[in-house]
Structure formats: structure tokens, C-alpha cells
Short mmCIF file of C-alpha atoms in Angstrom, two decimals:
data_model
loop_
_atom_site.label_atom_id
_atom_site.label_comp_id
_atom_site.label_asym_id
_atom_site.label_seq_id
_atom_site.Cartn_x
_atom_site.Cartn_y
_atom_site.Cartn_z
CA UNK A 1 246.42 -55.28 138.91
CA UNK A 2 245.50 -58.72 139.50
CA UNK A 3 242.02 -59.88 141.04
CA UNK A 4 243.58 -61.06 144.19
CA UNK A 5 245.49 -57.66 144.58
CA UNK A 6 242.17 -55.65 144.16
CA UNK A 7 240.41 -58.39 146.61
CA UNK A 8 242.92 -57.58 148.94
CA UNK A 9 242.94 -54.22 148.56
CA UNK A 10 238.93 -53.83 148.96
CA UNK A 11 239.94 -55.75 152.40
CA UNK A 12 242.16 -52.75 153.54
CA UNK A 13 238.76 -50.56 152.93
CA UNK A 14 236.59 -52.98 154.69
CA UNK A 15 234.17 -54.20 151.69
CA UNK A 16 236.05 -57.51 151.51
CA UNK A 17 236.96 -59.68 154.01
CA UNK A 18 239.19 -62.63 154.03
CA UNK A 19 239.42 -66.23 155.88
CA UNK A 20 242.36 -68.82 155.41
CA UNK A 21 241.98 -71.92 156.22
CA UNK A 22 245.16 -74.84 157.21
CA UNK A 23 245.32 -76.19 154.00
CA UNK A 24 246.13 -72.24 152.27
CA UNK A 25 242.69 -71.61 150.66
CA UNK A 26 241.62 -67.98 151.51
CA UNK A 27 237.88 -67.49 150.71
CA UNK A 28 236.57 -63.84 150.43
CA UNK A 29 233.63 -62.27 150.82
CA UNK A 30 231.27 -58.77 150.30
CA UNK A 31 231.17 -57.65 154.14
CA UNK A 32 227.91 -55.82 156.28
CA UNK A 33 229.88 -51.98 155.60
CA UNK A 34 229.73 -53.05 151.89
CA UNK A 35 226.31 -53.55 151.44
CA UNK A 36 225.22 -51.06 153.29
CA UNK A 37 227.36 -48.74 151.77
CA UNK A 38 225.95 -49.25 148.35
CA UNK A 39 228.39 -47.04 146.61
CA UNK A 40 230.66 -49.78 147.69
CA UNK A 41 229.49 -52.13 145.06
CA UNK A 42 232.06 -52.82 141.97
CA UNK A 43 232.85 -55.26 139.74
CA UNK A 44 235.32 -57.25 142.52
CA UNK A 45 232.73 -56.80 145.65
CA UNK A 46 230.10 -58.14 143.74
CA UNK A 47 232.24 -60.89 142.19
CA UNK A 48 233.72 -62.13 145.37
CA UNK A 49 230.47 -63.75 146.94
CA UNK A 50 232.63 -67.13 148.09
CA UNK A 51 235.78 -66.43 145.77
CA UNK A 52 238.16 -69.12 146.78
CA UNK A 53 242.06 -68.19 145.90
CA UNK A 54 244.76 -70.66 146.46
CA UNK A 55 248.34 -69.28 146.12
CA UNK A 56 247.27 -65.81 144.70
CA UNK A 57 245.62 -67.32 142.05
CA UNK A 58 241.02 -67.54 142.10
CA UNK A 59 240.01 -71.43 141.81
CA UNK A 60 236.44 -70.99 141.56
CA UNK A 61 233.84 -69.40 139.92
CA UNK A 62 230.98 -68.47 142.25
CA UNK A 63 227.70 -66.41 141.79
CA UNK A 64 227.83 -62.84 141.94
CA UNK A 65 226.04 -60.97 144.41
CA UNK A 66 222.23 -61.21 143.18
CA UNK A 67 220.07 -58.35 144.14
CA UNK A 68 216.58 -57.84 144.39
CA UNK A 69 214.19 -56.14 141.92
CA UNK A 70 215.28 -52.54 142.26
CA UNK A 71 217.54 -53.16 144.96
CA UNK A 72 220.70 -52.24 142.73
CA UNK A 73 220.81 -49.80 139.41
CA UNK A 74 221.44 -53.51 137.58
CA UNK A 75 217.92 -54.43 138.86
CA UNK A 76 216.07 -51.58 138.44
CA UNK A 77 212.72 -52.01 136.79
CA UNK A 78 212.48 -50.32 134.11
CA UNK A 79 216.09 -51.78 132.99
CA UNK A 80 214.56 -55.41 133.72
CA UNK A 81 211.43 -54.29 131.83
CA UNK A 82 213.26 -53.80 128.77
CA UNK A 83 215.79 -56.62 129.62
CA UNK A 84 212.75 -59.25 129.19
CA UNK A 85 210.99 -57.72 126.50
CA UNK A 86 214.33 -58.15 124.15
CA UNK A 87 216.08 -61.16 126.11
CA UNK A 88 215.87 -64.34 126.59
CA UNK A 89 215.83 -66.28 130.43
CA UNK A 90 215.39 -68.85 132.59
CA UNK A 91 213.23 -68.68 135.85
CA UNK A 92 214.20 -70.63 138.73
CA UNK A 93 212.39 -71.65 141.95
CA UNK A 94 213.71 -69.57 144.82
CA UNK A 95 215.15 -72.50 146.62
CA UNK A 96 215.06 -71.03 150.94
CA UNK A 97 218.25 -72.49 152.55
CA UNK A 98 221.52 -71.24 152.89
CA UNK A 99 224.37 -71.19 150.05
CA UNK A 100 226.92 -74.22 149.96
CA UNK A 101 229.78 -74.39 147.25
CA UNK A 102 231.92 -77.02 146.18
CA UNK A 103 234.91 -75.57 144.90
CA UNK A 104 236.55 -78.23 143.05
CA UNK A 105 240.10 -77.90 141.35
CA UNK A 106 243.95 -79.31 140.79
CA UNK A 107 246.76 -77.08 141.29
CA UNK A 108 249.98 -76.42 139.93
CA UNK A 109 251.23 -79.48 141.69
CA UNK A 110 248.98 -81.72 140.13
CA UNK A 111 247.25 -82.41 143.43
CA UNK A 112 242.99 -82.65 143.63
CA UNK A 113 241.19 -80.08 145.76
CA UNK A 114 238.21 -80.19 146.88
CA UNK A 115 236.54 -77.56 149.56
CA UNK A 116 232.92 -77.24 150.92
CA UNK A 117 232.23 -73.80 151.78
CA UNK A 118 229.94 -70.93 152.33
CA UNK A 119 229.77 -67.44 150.70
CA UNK A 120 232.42 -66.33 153.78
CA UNK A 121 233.12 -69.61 155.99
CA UNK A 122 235.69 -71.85 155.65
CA UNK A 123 235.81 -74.97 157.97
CA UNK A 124 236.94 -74.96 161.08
CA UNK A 125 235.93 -76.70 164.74
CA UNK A 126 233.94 -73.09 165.29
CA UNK A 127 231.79 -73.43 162.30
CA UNK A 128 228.90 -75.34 163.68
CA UNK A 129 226.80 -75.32 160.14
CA UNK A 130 229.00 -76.14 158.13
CA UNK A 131 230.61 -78.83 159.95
CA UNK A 132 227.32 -80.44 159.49
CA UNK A 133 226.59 -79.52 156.12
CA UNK A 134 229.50 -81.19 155.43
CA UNK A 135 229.19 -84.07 157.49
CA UNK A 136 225.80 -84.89 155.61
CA UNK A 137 227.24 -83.56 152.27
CA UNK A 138 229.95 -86.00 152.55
CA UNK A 139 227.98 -89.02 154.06
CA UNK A 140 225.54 -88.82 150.96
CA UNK A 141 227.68 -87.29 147.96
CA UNK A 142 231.14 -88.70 148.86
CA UNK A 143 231.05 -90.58 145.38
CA UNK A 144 229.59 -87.63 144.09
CA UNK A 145 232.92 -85.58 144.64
CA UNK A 146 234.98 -88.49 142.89
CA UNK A 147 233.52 -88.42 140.04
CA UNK A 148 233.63 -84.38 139.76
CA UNK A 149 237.11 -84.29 140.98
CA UNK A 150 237.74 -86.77 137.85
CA UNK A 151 235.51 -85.62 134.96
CA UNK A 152 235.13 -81.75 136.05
CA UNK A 153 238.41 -81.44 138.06
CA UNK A 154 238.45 -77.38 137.97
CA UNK A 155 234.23 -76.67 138.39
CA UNK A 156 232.50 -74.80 140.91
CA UNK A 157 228.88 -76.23 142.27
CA UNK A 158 226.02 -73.78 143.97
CA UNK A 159 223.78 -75.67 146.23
CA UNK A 160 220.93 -74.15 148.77
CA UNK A 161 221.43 -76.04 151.43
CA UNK A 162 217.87 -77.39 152.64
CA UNK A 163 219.28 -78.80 156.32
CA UNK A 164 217.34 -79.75 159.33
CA UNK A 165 220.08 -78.13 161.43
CA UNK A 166 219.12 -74.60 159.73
CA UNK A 167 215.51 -74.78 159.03
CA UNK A 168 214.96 -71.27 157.75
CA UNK A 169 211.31 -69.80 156.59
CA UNK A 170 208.68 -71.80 154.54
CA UNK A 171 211.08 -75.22 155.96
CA UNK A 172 207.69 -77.38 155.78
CA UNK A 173 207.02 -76.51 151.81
CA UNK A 174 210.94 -76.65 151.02
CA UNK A 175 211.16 -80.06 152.73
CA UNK A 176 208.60 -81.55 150.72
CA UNK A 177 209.74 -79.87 147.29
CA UNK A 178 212.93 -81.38 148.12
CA UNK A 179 213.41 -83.19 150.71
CA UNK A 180 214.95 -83.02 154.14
CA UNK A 181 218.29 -82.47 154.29
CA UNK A 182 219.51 -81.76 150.84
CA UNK A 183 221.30 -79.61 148.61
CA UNK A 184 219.74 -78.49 145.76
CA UNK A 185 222.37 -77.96 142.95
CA UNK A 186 221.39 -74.10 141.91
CA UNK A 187 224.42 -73.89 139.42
CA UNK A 188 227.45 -75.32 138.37
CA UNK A 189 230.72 -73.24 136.39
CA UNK A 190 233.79 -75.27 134.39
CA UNK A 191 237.16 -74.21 133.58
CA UNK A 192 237.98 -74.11 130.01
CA UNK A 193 241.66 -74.89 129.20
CA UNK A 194 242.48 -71.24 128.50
CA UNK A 195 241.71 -70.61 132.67
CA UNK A 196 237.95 -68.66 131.37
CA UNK A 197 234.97 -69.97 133.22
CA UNK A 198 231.73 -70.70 131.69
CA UNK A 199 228.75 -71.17 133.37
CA UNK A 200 226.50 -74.39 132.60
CA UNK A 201 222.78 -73.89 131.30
CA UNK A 202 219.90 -75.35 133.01
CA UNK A 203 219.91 -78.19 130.07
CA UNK A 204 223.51 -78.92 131.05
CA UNK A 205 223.12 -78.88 135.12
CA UNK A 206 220.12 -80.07 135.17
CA UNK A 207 220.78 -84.20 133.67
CA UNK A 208 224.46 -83.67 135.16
CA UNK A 209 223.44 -82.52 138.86
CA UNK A 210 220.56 -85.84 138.74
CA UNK A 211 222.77 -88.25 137.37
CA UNK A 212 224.82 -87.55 140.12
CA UNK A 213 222.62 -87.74 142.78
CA UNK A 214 221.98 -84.30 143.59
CA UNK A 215 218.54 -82.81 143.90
CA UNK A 216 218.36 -80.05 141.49
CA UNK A 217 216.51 -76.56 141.22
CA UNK A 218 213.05 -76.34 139.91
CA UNK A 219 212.90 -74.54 136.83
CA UNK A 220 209.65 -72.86 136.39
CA UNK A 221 209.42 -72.78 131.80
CA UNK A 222 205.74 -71.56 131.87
CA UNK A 223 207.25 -67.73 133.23
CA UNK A 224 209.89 -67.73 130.92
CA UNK A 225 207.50 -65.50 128.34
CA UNK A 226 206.63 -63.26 131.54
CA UNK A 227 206.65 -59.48 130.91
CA UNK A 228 207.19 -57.03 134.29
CA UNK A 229 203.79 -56.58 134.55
CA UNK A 230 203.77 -60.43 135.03
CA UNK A 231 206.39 -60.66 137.21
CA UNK A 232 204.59 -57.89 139.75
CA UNK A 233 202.26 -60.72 140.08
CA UNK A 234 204.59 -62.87 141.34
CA UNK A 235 205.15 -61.18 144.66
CA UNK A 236 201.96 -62.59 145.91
CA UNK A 237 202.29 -65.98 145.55
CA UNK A 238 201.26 -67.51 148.85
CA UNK A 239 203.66 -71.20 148.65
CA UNK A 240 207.14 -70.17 148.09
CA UNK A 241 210.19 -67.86 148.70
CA UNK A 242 210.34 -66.57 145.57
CA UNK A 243 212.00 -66.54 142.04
CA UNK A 244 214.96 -66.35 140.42
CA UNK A 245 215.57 -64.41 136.98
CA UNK A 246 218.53 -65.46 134.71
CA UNK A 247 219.56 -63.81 131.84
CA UNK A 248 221.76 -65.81 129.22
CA UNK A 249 224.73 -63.76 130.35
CA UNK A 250 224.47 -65.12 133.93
CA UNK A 251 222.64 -61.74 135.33
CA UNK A 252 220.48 -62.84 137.57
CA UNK A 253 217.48 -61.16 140.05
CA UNK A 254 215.64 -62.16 142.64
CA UNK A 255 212.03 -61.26 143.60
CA UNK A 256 210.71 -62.64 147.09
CA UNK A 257 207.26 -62.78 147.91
CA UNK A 258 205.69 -60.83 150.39
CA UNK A 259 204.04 -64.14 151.97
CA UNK A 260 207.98 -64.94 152.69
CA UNK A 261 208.06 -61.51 154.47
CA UNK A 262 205.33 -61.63 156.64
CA UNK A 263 206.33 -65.44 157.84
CA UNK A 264 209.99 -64.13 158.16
CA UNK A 265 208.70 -61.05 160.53
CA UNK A 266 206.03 -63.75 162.24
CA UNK A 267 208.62 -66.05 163.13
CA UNK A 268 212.29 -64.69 163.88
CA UNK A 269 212.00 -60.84 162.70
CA UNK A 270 210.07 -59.65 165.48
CA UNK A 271 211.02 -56.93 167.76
CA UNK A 272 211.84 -58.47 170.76
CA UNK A 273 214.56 -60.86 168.35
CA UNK A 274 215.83 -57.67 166.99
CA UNK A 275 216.20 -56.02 170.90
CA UNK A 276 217.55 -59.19 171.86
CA UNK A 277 220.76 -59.14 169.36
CA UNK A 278 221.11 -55.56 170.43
CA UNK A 279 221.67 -56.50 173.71
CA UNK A 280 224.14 -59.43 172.93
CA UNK A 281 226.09 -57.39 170.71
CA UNK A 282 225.32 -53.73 169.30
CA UNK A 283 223.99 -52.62 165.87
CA UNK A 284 227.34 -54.84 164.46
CA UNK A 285 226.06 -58.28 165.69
CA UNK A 286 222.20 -56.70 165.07
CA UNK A 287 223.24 -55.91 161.28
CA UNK A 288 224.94 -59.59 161.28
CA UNK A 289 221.82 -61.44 162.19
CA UNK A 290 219.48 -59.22 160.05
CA UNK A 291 218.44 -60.34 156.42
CA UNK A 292 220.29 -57.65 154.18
CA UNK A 293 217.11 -56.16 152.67
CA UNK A 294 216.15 -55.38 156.07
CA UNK A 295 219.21 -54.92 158.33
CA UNK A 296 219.43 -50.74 158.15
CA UNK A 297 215.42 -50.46 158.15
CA UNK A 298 215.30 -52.07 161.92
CA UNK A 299 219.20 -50.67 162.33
CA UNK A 300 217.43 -47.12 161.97
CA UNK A 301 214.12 -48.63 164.22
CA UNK A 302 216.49 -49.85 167.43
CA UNK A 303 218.81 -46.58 167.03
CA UNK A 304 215.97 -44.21 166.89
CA UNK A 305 214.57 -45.81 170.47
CA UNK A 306 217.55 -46.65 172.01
CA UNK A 307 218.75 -42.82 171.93
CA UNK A 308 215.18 -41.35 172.64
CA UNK A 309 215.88 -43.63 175.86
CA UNK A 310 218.88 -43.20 176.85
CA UNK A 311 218.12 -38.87 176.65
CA UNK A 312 214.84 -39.18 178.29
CA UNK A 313 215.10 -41.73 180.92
CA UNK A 314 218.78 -43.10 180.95
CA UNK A 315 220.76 -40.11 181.28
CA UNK A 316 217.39 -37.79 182.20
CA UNK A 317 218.54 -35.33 180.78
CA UNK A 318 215.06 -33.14 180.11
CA UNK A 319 214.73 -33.30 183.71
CA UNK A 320 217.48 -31.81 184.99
CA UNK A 321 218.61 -28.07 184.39
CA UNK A 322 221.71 -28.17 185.80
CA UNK A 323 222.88 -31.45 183.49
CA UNK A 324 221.41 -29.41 180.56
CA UNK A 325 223.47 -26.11 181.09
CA UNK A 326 226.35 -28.74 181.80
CA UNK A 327 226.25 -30.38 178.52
CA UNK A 328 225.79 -27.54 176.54
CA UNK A 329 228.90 -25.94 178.20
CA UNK A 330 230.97 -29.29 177.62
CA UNK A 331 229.62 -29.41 173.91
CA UNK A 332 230.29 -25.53 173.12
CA UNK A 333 234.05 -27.01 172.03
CA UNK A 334 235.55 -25.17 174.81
CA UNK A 335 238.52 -26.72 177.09
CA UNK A 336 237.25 -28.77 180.12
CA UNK A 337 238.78 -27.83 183.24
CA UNK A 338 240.25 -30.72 185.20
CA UNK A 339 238.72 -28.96 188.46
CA UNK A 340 235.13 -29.01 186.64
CA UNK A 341 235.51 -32.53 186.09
CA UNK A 342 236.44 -33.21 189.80
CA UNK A 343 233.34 -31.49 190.63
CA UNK A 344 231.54 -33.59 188.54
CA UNK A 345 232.54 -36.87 189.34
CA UNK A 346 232.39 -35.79 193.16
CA UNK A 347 228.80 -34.36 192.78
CA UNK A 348 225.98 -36.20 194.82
CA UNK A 349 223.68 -34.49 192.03
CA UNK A 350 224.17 -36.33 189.17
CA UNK A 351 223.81 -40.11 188.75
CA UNK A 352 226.48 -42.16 187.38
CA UNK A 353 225.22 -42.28 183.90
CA UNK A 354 224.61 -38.59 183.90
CA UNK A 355 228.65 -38.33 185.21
CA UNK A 356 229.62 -40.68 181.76
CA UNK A 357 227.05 -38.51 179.74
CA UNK A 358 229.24 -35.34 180.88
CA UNK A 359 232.30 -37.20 180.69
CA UNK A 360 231.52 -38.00 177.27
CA UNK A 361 230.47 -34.57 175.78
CA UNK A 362 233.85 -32.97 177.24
CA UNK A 363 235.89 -35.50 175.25
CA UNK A 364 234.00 -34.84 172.67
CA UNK A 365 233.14 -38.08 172.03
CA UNK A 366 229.41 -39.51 170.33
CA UNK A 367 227.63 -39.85 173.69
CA UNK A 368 225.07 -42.39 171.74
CA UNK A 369 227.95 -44.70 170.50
CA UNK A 370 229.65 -44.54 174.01
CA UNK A 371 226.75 -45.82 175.29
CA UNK A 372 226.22 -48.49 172.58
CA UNK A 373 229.59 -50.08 172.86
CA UNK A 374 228.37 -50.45 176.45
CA UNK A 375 226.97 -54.04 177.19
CA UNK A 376 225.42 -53.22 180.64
CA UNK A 377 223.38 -50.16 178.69
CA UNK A 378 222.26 -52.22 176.28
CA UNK A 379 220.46 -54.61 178.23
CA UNK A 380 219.51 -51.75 180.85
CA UNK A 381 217.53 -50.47 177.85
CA UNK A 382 216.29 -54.15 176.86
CA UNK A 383 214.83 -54.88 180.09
CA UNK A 384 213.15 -50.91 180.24
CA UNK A 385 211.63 -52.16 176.85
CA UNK A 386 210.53 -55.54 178.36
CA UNK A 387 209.26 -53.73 181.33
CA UNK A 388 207.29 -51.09 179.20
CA UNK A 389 204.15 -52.78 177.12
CA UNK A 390 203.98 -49.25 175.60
CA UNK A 391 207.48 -48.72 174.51
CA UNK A 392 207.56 -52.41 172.56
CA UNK A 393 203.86 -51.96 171.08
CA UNK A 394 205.41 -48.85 169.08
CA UNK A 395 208.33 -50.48 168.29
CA UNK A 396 206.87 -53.44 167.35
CA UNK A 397 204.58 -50.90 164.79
CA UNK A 398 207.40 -49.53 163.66
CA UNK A 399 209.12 -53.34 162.93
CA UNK A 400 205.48 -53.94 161.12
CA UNK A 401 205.80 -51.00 159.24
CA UNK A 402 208.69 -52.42 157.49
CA UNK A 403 206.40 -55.15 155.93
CA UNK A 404 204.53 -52.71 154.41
CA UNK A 405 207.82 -51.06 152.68
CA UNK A 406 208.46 -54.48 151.53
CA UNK A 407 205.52 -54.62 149.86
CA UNK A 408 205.56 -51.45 148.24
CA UNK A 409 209.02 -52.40 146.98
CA UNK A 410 207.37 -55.67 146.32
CA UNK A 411 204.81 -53.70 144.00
CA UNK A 412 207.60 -51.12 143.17
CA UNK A 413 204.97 -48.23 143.92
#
């Protein structure tokens, strides 16, 4: 089977998803169900982090999906232990933007391509970011791109995009590493005649990317002797994101400090952000706007309240015998009568979320999910969390608590 059937066909089970764009590119992309999935992960969901297919056939050559220290079997300690001990590497700078690829190539026509893109956006007019990643990209590298499209024709380049119209955590220390508003080249992988890719060392990005004009990654030589025991130390640093492992066969792991965490909680991870996304759009839009490492921890954290809330106080269900007995009739997997439901709907004793908690029991449907896909419940439980100091101070704990697990993953205790 070829890789775009299987890319196609991890679509139809919702671990890949796919974008098209006018000109015929489709780009694809690990989705949120994937990751979280974990047993999702194969050789073609972890390969297609920004694969970009033109006419059935893949025209770049991307990173694969890079997982934290013992985030992933292929990162787990003791297998990165040994991998050091015996291995050469390089360590990288964790560069803190957001990824931009240049997927460069000629197709069967003979005609040039050449495609700015994230890991699972394409341009178009909705794509605020990276209509102005490229408008920069193009404004400063537009020679750049001529003189890969005729030296490199079929290449793929990795930049972290460093942009003022993203500024994401630690912005002031990446700024003055690199500048304002530019795109670090991370990697770059060529074509060979016989349609194999081959990614460049650091020793063959590194003069390439500068001559160019391209601000390049820092590569950090004096770690590249580091056992694990040296590399716990690393999660403390106190002036960066991280680091980035690479083994010679492209492997690579990341390790991000905890200093990153606690600024990343401090400044858009607290609880009131996370309540806030709930309300706009659910756990789907929640899990979108999450960091991956994080995104089931507070998941679990907003579910866990929103349900104790919508029993206790929403529905009131503890405080009413009648509703009780009721539910526990229309959940015993007997046949509703349409006269009981009448009764219900009629009844001055029940309010109208304790009707839709009934109605939803006798059709036996998830009462919690009902309630979820519900926009006016969601914010009905935002503002009773706004409302109640209380009720935020222990989520807000509970959101805290999850630097602490990042730590201990951190420390791999």
C-alpha cells in the first residue's frame, strides 16, 4: 500500500487529518484523538507531522513527531540511557516558537513549487498566522527561496518561527537569542535522485541556512558527552525552553524545563484560560488550545468539576427525592412511557434542567456529554465558577498540581 493510501486511510480512523489547498497540495497531519490515544501512534501518524503530497505522491520530508523524555516507549529513559552511552548526538537549543516548513519541489511537469506551511495549515484568507508568517517570510527571504528552488529544488526546511504576532513563553530571551521576528532554520532534508530523503547534519545546515540569510539553531557541543544523569540536570535550567536530542539516525527528544512550565501555567495555563475555552467550545476546542503534554491532565481537571456541578447544583439532583427515584427508574433500561414523559415535561416540580436531565437518562443518552455539547451550560457553569472564590481556588490547586507532575516527569521519579 502506498504512503498516501495508509495516510488516507488513518484519516477514515480519525488519527490523520487532511487540508487541500487551490493549487492541489494536501498537507496532513497527527490529529488531538491521535495523541491522546497513544496506541494510535505508528510509523505513518508519527511520520505525517506536515507531510505535503501533491498528486498522490509525498514532496517533502518533514520531522517526525518528537516526544518528550518518557513521553513515548521511543523515549523512555532507560532506552535513552543506553542510547547515549553507545551513540553519538547532537544537542540543540529548544528554539520556543511555532513550526514553519518550506516545502520546496518540481513536479512531473517540470514546474517549481514552493509552499510555506505549518505542521496542519495550509494558506488560506482564514489562517491569520500564517498569512503573516508568510508575509514576513517572504518580505525578508524572497531571494532566499530562489536560490533553494534552484540549487535544492526538491528539499524540505524546519524553521521555529520566532514572530511578534505569536509571542509564545520565554518571547523576551528568544527575541534576543534571535531576534524579533525570525525563523530559525531547525533542519533542512534533500531529495536524492533515487526519490530517498536524507536529512542534512548540523555541519551541513548550519553554513547553508547562514549563507542564506536565515538565523539558525543554537547547537549546544559542550552536552554532547552528557550521560542521563546529566541530562536530569537539564530540567532546571532557569533561561530557556529546553533541549533538543538528536541521534545520527534523525531520532530526536525533547526535554523542557520546568522554569518553561511554571511561566507557561503563570501566563496563559491558568484556570480561568482553561474554563474560558470550555465555555467557547467544549473539551474539543479545550484539548485544541491545550499544549499536548498537558491537554488530558486539565481535560480530566474541567470534566471532573464540571460534572460534580452540574449533579450537585445544576440539575440538584441530591436534593430532590423524587428526581432521584426518577432517574434511577429512567436508567434501570426499562421502556419510557410516553404518558411519564408528559408528566414530566408538564410537572411544576422539576426545573427545566432537571426535565433535560430526565429526558436524557430515558434516551439513554450520557447526561454529562448532553450537557457539554450545550453552549448555554457551559458558560452557566463558567460564571457559577467565577461567582464561587471557593470553587476556582480548588481548581486552580488542582491546575497547580499539574506543575508538580511535570516536574516529577521532569525528574522521571
Amino acid at each position: 500500500m502506498s504512503s498516501y493510501k495508509r495516510a488516507l486511510r488513518e484519516c477514515t480512523e480519525g488519527n490523520l487529518r487532511m487540508t487541500r489547498d487551490e493549487h492541489g497540495h494536501e498537507l496532513f497531519c497527527y490529529t488531538k484523538s491521535c495523541f491522546f490515544a497513544k496506541n494510535a501512534w505508528n510509523e505513518t501518524t508519527m511520520s505525517h507531522r506536515g507531510a505535503l503530497y501533491y498528486q498522490g505522491q509525498q514532496v517533502n520530508d518533514p520531522f517526525t513527531k518528537i516526544f518528550n523524555l518518557d513521553e513515548h516507549p521511543s523515549t523512555d529513559t532507560s532506552l535513552i540511557a543506553d542510547r547515549l552511552e553507545k551513540e553519538s548526538f547532537e544537542v540543540y537549543d529548544k528554539a520556543n516558537g511555532h513550526l514553519l516548513v518550506l516545502s520546496s519541489f518540481i513536479d512531473e511537469e517540470g514546474e517549481p513549487h514552493q509552499v510555506l506551511h505549518t505542521k496542519g495549515s495550509l494558506l488560506n484568507p482564514e489562517n491569520d498566522l500564517l498569512r503573516d508568517d508568510a508575509h514576513i517570510f517572504y518580505s525578508k527571504h524572497g531571494q532566499a527561496m530562489v536560490d533553494i528552488i534552484e540549487a535544492m529544488p526538491n528539499s524540505t526546511w524546519m524553521f521555529e518561527a520566532i514572530v511578534s504576532h505569536d509571542k509564545h513563553t520565554m518571547w523576551d530571551q528568544q527575541s534576543e537569542l534571535y531576534g524579533e521576528n525570525e525563523f530559525v532554520l531547525l533542519g533542512v532534508s534533500v531529495q536524492r535522485p533515487d526519490n530517498s530523503w536524507t536529512e542534512l547534519s548540523y555541519d551541513q545546515f548550519e553554513p547553508l541556512g547562514s549563507t542564506l540569510g536565515f538565523k539558525v539553531v543554537k547547537r549546544l557541543p559542550e552536552l554532547e558527552q552528557a550521560s542521563i544523569t546529566d541530562v536530569n540536570t537539564w530540567f532546571n535550567e532557569t533561561d530557556r525552553e529546553g533541549y533538543v536530542i538528536r541521534f545520527m539516525d534523525g531520532h530526536r527528544v525533547k526535554i523542557k524545563t520546568k522554569e518553561y512550565w511554571k511561566l507557561r501555567f503563570k501566563k496563559d495555563l491558568t484556570i480561568e484560560s482553561a474554563l474560558q475555552q470550555f465555555k467557547k467550545g467544549g473539551y474539543d476546542r479545550l484539548q485544541l488550545k491545550l499544549p499536548e503534554e498537558i491537554a488530558s491532565k486539565v481535560h480530566d481537571i474541567i470534566e471532573e468539576g464540571f460534572q460534580d456541578w452540574l449533579f450537585a447544583h445544576y440539575y440538584n439532583v441530591m436534593g430532590n427525592q423524587e428526581l432521584k427515584e426518577l432517574s434511577v427508574k429512567m436508567g434501570s433500561g426499562e421502556e419510557v412511557t410516553n404518558q411519564l414523559r408528559k408528566e414530566i415535561m408538564e410537572s411544576d416540580n422539576f426545573t427545566k434542567p432537571q426535565k433535560q436531565f430526565l429526558m436524557a437518562r430515558a434516551d439513554n443518552k450520557n447526561v454529562y456529554e448532553v450537557a457539554a455539547r450545550s453552549g448555554d451550560v457551559r458558560e452557566h457553569y463558567y460564571e457559577y465558577c467565577m461567582d464561587h472564590p471557593l470553587e476556582l481556588d480548588q481548581l486552580s490547586a488542582k491546575m497547580e498540581s499539574i506543575v508538580d507532575s511535570m516536574e516529577c516527569l521532569c525528574n522521571n521519579e
